[in-house]
PDB file of C-alpha atoms in Angstrom:
ATOM      1  CA  UNK T   1       0.000   0.000   0.000  1.00 51.00           C
ATOM      2  CA  UNK T   2       2.845   2.383   0.856  1.00 51.00           C
ATOM      3  CA  UNK T   3       4.420   1.744  -2.547  1.00 52.00           C
ATOM      4  CA  UNK T   4       1.127   2.389  -4.292  1.00 49.00           C
ATOM      5  CA  UNK T   5       0.652   5.719  -2.543  1.00 48.00           C
ATOM      6  CA  UNK T   6       4.213   6.737  -3.389  1.00 45.00           C
ATOM      7  CA  UNK T   7       3.671   5.734  -7.023  1.00 51.00           C
ATOM      8  CA  UNK T   8       0.429   7.716  -7.265  1.00 49.00           C
ATOM      9  CA  UNK T   9       2.118  10.741  -5.748  1.00 48.00           C
ATOM     10  CA  UNK T  10       4.988  10.499  -8.242  1.00 49.00           C
ATOM     11  CA  UNK T  11       2.682  10.025 -11.211  1.00 52.00           C
ATOM     12  CA  UNK T  12       0.336  12.807 -10.114  1.00 54.00           C
ATOM     13  CA  UNK T  13       3.159  15.226  -9.436  1.00 46.00           C
ATOM     14  CA  UNK T  14       4.970  14.523 -12.649  1.00 44.00           C
ATOM     15  CA  UNK T  15       1.907  14.492 -14.892  1.00 44.00           C
ATOM     16  CA  UNK T  16       0.631  17.749 -13.398  1.00 47.00           C
ATOM     17  CA  UNK T  17       3.930  19.621 -13.549  1.00 39.00           C
ATOM     18  CA  UNK T  18       5.237  18.164 -16.775  1.00 37.00           C
ATOM     19  CA  UNK T  19       2.008  17.757 -18.737  1.00 40.00           C
ATOM     20  CA  UNK T  20       3.667  18.831 -21.957  1.00 38.00           C
ATOM     21  CA  UNK T  21       6.249  16.026 -21.577  1.00 40.00           C
ATOM     22  CA  UNK T  22       4.161  12.912 -21.089  1.00 42.00           C
ATOM     23  CA  UNK T  23       7.001  10.729 -19.860  1.00 47.00           C
ATOM     24  CA  UNK T  24       5.014   8.491 -17.552  1.00 65.00           C
ATOM     25  CA  UNK T  25       1.739   8.001 -19.338  1.00 72.00           C
ATOM     26  CA  UNK T  26       0.400   6.867 -22.660  1.00 81.00           C
ATOM     27  CA  UNK T  27      -2.742   8.396 -24.081  1.00 87.00           C
ATOM     28  CA  UNK T  28      -5.133   5.645 -25.103  1.00 89.00           C
ATOM     29  CA  UNK T  29      -8.574   5.460 -26.644  1.00 90.00           C
ATOM     30  CA  UNK T  30     -11.650   4.431 -24.675  1.00 92.00           C
ATOM     31  CA  UNK T  31     -11.755   1.046 -26.430  1.00 90.00           C
ATOM     32  CA  UNK T  32      -8.317   0.219 -24.924  1.00 89.00           C
ATOM     33  CA  UNK T  33      -9.587   0.739 -21.363  1.00 91.00           C
ATOM     34  CA  UNK T  34     -10.589  -2.575 -19.732  1.00 92.00           C
ATOM     35  CA  UNK T  35     -14.384  -2.989 -19.414  1.00 95.00           C
ATOM     36  CA  UNK T  36     -14.097  -3.493 -15.651  1.00 96.00           C
ATOM     37  CA  UNK T  37     -12.665   0.039 -15.330  1.00 94.00           C
ATOM     38  CA  UNK T  38     -15.409   1.534 -17.506  1.00 94.00           C
ATOM     39  CA  UNK T  39     -17.976  -0.210 -15.304  1.00 96.00           C
ATOM     40  CA  UNK T  40     -16.331   1.207 -12.163  1.00 95.00           C
ATOM     41  CA  UNK T  41     -16.286   4.687 -13.733  1.00 94.00           C
ATOM     42  CA  UNK T  42     -20.018   4.522 -14.407  1.00 94.00           C
ATOM     43  CA  UNK T  43     -20.636   3.485 -10.786  1.00 95.00           C
ATOM     44  CA  UNK T  44     -18.216   5.982  -9.211  1.00 93.00           C
ATOM     45  CA  UNK T  45     -19.059   8.995 -11.408  1.00 91.00           C
ATOM     46  CA  UNK T  46     -22.619   8.580 -12.742  1.00 90.00           C
ATOM     47  CA  UNK T  47     -23.729  11.127 -15.315  1.00 86.00           C
ATOM     48  CA  UNK T  48     -20.178  12.341 -15.925  1.00 89.00           C
ATOM     49  CA  UNK T  49     -18.301  12.720 -19.183  1.00 92.00           C
ATOM     50  CA  UNK T  50     -14.987  10.912 -19.657  1.00 92.00           C
ATOM     51  CA  UNK T  51     -12.670  13.096 -21.723  1.00 90.00           C
ATOM     52  CA  UNK T  52      -9.227  11.595 -21.593  1.00 92.00           C
ATOM     53  CA  UNK T  53      -7.841   8.108 -21.037  1.00 93.00           C
ATOM     54  CA  UNK T  54      -4.260   7.337 -20.080  1.00 92.00           C
ATOM     55  CA  UNK T  55      -2.355   4.193 -19.209  1.00 89.00           C
ATOM     56  CA  UNK T  56       0.500   4.412 -16.740  1.00 84.00           C
ATOM     57  CA  UNK T  57       3.261   1.807 -16.992  1.00 76.00           C
ATOM     58  CA  UNK T  58       3.932   1.154 -13.303  1.00 64.00           C
ATOM     59  CA  UNK T  59       5.826  -1.924 -12.159  1.00 56.00           C
ATOM     60  CA  UNK T  60       5.687  -3.091  -8.558  1.00 49.00           C
ATOM     61  CA  UNK T  61       8.763  -4.744  -7.072  1.00 45.00           C
ATOM     62  CA  UNK T  62       9.338  -6.176  -3.637  1.00 46.00           C
ATOM     63  CA  UNK T  63       9.985  -2.839  -1.903  1.00 50.00           C
ATOM     64  CA  UNK T  64       9.742  -0.337  -4.700  1.00 47.00           C
ATOM     65  CA  UNK T  65       7.708   1.027  -7.586  1.00 46.00           C
ATOM     66  CA  UNK T  66       9.187   1.879 -10.952  1.00 48.00           C
ATOM     67  CA  UNK T  67       7.860   3.496 -14.088  1.00 51.00           C
ATOM     68  CA  UNK T  68       8.549   1.474 -17.208  1.00 50.00           C
ATOM     69  CA  UNK T  69       9.069   3.959 -20.053  1.00 51.00           C
ATOM     70  CA  UNK T  70       9.654   1.118 -22.521  1.00 53.00           C
ATOM     71  CA  UNK T  71       6.137  -0.344 -22.096  1.00 49.00           C
ATOM     72  CA  UNK T  72       4.666  -1.429 -25.419  1.00 54.00           C
ATOM     73  CA  UNK T  73       1.439   0.606 -25.918  1.00 52.00           C
ATOM     74  CA  UNK T  74      -0.287  -2.502 -27.276  1.00 53.00           C
ATOM     75  CA  UNK T  75       0.267  -4.460 -24.055  1.00 58.00           C
ATOM     76  CA  UNK T  76      -2.001  -4.455 -21.047  1.00 62.00           C
ATOM     77  CA  UNK T  77      -1.271  -1.882 -18.377  1.00 77.00           C
ATOM     78  CA  UNK T  78      -1.963  -2.190 -14.677  1.00 83.00           C
ATOM     79  CA  UNK T  79      -2.841   1.436 -13.899  1.00 87.00           C
ATOM     80  CA  UNK T  80      -5.184   3.832 -15.723  1.00 91.00           C
ATOM     81  CA  UNK T  81      -6.028   7.516 -15.328  1.00 93.00           C
ATOM     82  CA  UNK T  82      -9.282   8.923 -16.604  1.00 95.00           C
ATOM     83  CA  UNK T  83     -10.182  12.612 -16.772  1.00 95.00           C
ATOM     84  CA  UNK T  84     -13.797  12.996 -15.644  1.00 94.00           C
ATOM     85  CA  UNK T  85     -15.950  16.104 -16.012  1.00 92.00           C
ATOM     86  CA  UNK T  86     -19.319  16.497 -14.329  1.00 81.00           C
ATOM     87  CA  UNK T  87     -21.274  18.294 -11.633  1.00 76.00           C
ATOM     88  CA  UNK T  88     -19.156  21.443 -12.146  1.00 80.00           C
ATOM     89  CA  UNK T  89     -15.987  19.508 -11.247  1.00 88.00           C
ATOM     90  CA  UNK T  90     -12.935  18.180 -13.022  1.00 94.00           C
ATOM     91  CA  UNK T  91     -11.639  14.921 -11.622  1.00 95.00           C
ATOM     92  CA  UNK T  92      -8.616  12.811 -12.423  1.00 95.00           C
ATOM     93  CA  UNK T  93      -9.396   9.258 -11.312  1.00 95.00           C
ATOM     94  CA  UNK T  94      -6.734   6.542 -11.091  1.00 92.00           C
ATOM     95  CA  UNK T  95      -7.751   2.872 -11.262  1.00 93.00           C
ATOM     96  CA  UNK T  96      -5.892  -0.411 -11.094  1.00 89.00           C
ATOM     97  CA  UNK T  97      -6.456  -3.105 -13.722  1.00 88.00           C
ATOM     98  CA  UNK T  98      -9.193  -4.746 -11.632  1.00 92.00           C
ATOM     99  CA  UNK T  99     -11.303  -1.573 -11.557  1.00 93.00           C
ATOM    100  CA  UNK T 100     -10.472  -0.498  -8.003  1.00 93.00           C
ATOM    101  CA  UNK T 101     -10.318   3.254  -7.541  1.00 93.00           C
ATOM    102  CA  UNK T 102      -6.818   4.049  -6.247  1.00 91.00           C
ATOM    103  CA  UNK T 103      -7.136   7.794  -5.935  1.00 93.00           C
ATOM    104  CA  UNK T 104      -8.729  10.979  -7.189  1.00 95.00           C
ATOM    105  CA  UNK T 105      -7.830  14.600  -7.612  1.00 95.00           C
ATOM    106  CA  UNK T 106     -10.875  16.845  -7.808  1.00 95.00           C
ATOM    107  CA  UNK T 107     -10.891  20.515  -8.768  1.00 95.00           C
ATOM    108  CA  UNK T 108     -13.893  22.846  -8.707  1.00 93.00           C
ATOM    109  CA  UNK T 109     -13.995  26.565  -9.498  1.00 89.00           C
ATOM    110  CA  UNK T 110     -16.298  29.161  -7.977  1.00 85.00           C
ATOM    111  CA  UNK T 111     -18.203  26.746  -5.761  1.00 83.00           C
ATOM    112  CA  UNK T 112     -20.197  27.989  -2.790  1.00 88.00           C
ATOM    113  CA  UNK T 113     -17.778  27.853   0.126  1.00 91.00           C
ATOM    114  CA  UNK T 114     -18.725  25.779   3.174  1.00 92.00           C
ATOM    115  CA  UNK T 115     -20.000  27.776   6.158  1.00 92.00           C
ATOM    116  CA  UNK T 116     -16.885  26.944   8.237  1.00 90.00           C
ATOM    117  CA  UNK T 117     -14.585  28.283   5.513  1.00 92.00           C
ATOM    118  CA  UNK T 118     -16.657  31.477   5.104  1.00 92.00           C
ATOM    119  CA  UNK T 119     -16.592  31.985   8.875  1.00 92.00           C
ATOM    120  CA  UNK T 120     -12.832  31.433   9.032  1.00 91.00           C
ATOM    121  CA  UNK T 121     -12.255  34.017   6.261  1.00 93.00           C
ATOM    122  CA  UNK T 122     -14.551  36.582   7.908  1.00 93.00           C
ATOM    123  CA  UNK T 123     -12.744  36.199  11.248  1.00 93.00           C
ATOM    124  CA  UNK T 124      -9.198  36.268   9.836  1.00 91.00           C
ATOM    125  CA  UNK T 125      -9.790  38.919   7.132  1.00 93.00           C
ATOM    126  CA  UNK T 126     -12.552  41.321   8.230  1.00 94.00           C
ATOM    127  CA  UNK T 127     -13.744  43.590   5.441  1.00 94.00           C
ATOM    128  CA  UNK T 128     -12.264  41.427   2.669  1.00 95.00           C
ATOM    129  CA  UNK T 129     -14.601  40.037  -0.031  1.00 94.00           C
ATOM    130  CA  UNK T 130     -14.225  36.657  -1.741  1.00 94.00           C
ATOM    131  CA  UNK T 131     -13.803  37.277  -5.494  1.00 94.00           C
ATOM    132  CA  UNK T 132     -12.759  33.830  -6.679  1.00 93.00           C
ATOM    133  CA  UNK T 133     -12.119  30.382  -5.269  1.00 94.00           C
ATOM    134  CA  UNK T 134     -10.738  27.035  -6.351  1.00 94.00           C
ATOM    135  CA  UNK T 135     -11.374  23.859  -4.390  1.00 94.00           C
ATOM    136  CA  UNK T 136      -8.919  20.959  -4.627  1.00 95.00           C
ATOM    137  CA  UNK T 137      -9.373  17.585  -2.989  1.00 95.00           C
ATOM    138  CA  UNK T 138      -6.863  14.766  -3.234  1.00 94.00           C
ATOM    139  CA  UNK T 139      -7.807  11.313  -2.029  1.00 92.00           C
ATOM    140  CA  UNK T 140      -5.882   8.047  -2.045  1.00 89.00           C
ATOM    141  CA  UNK T 141      -7.596   4.776  -1.186  1.00 84.00           C
ATOM    142  CA  UNK T 142      -7.287   4.009   2.500  1.00 83.00           C
ATOM    143  CA  UNK T 143      -6.333   7.552   3.480  1.00 89.00           C
ATOM    144  CA  UNK T 144      -8.285  10.581   4.619  1.00 91.00           C
ATOM    145  CA  UNK T 145      -9.042  13.085   1.822  1.00 92.00           C
ATOM    146  CA  UNK T 146      -6.930  16.245   1.772  1.00 94.00           C
ATOM    147  CA  UNK T 147      -8.898  19.399   0.998  1.00 94.00           C
ATOM    148  CA  UNK T 148      -7.523  22.810   0.153  1.00 94.00           C
ATOM    149  CA  UNK T 149      -9.040  26.067  -1.065  1.00 94.00           C
ATOM    150  CA  UNK T 150      -7.267  28.805  -3.003  1.00 94.00           C
ATOM    151  CA  UNK T 151      -9.233  31.997  -2.502  1.00 94.00           C
ATOM    152  CA  UNK T 152      -8.785  35.459  -3.993  1.00 94.00           C
ATOM    153  CA  UNK T 153      -9.909  38.230  -1.648  1.00 94.00           C
ATOM    154  CA  UNK T 154     -10.346  41.927  -2.378  1.00 94.00           C
ATOM    155  CA  UNK T 155     -10.562  44.938  -0.123  1.00 93.00           C
ATOM    156  CA  UNK T 156     -10.725  48.176  -2.057  1.00 91.00           C
ATOM    157  CA  UNK T 157      -7.813  48.185  -4.519  1.00 91.00           C
ATOM    158  CA  UNK T 158      -5.908  45.469  -2.615  1.00 92.00           C
ATOM    159  CA  UNK T 159      -5.997  41.800  -3.557  1.00 92.00           C
ATOM    160  CA  UNK T 160      -4.939  38.834  -1.507  1.00 91.00           C
ATOM    161  CA  UNK T 161      -4.512  35.159  -2.331  1.00 93.00           C
ATOM    162  CA  UNK T 162      -5.006  32.779   0.577  1.00 93.00           C
ATOM    163  CA  UNK T 163      -4.854  29.027   0.967  1.00 93.00           C
ATOM    164  CA  UNK T 164      -7.111  27.350   3.513  1.00 93.00           C
ATOM    165  CA  UNK T 165      -7.371  23.672   4.420  1.00 93.00           C
ATOM    166  CA  UNK T 166     -10.681  21.811   4.676  1.00 91.00           C
ATOM    167  CA  UNK T 167     -10.941  22.681   8.376  1.00 90.00           C
ATOM    168  CA  UNK T 168     -10.710  26.443   7.799  1.00 89.00           C
ATOM    169  CA  UNK T 169      -7.067  26.811   8.881  1.00 90.00           C
ATOM    170  CA  UNK T 170      -5.228  29.471   6.875  1.00 89.00           C
ATOM    171  CA  UNK T 171      -2.153  27.844   5.367  1.00 88.00           C
ATOM    172  CA  UNK T 172      -0.660  30.808   3.549  1.00 83.00           C
ATOM    173  CA  UNK T 173      -1.586  34.303   2.445  1.00 75.00           C
ATOM    174  CA  UNK T 174      -0.067  36.805   0.059  1.00 68.00           C
ATOM    175  CA  UNK T 175      -1.184  40.428  -0.291  1.00 64.00           C
ATOM    176  CA  UNK T 176      -0.782  41.935  -3.725  1.00 58.00           C
ATOM    177  CA  UNK T 177      -0.807  45.697  -4.002  1.00 53.00           C
ATOM    178  CA  UNK T 178      -2.572  47.241  -6.957  1.00 54.00           C
ATOM    179  CA  UNK T 179      -0.425  47.752 -10.042  1.00 51.00           C
ATOM    180  CA  UNK T 180       0.956  51.218 -10.448  1.00 43.00           C
ATOM    181  CA  UNK T 181       1.564  52.734 -13.860  1.00 39.00           C
TER     182      UNK T 181
END
């Protein structure tokens, strides 16, 4: 399980930061995705649209996980990532070859903030108004989901970007002064 979590972290980090260089994934068509994964997708994300399918060539060894860049794209893979859109959210879901959901990364823009988050902002930043927000939730099987909000606040001509966890704790803030000409 530890190796799987490490592998998902590596794949997620690399694919997000190096999306233009798809070193660790192979784009595949829907017909190349095993039926058991498509069935799990329909159960896990009903009414959603599946936009992108990728196979990830992970190999599990005794105490390690490796990415096999030489994987033949015509062979079966053991890990798949599917980009899911629905319910005003964008989700990257990772499945193993048996259709078990290994992890998700969910991103939503301009969602209504939970009451606890609104309250936390009002207490920490009186007079500031929420202008934009992005919600991100990362979840790996067997672990507690990690939630984070990126929120843009305004107060007059000042803008501030803050990061808050799912419990309302401010993680970081950055005040940006208005641009001067």
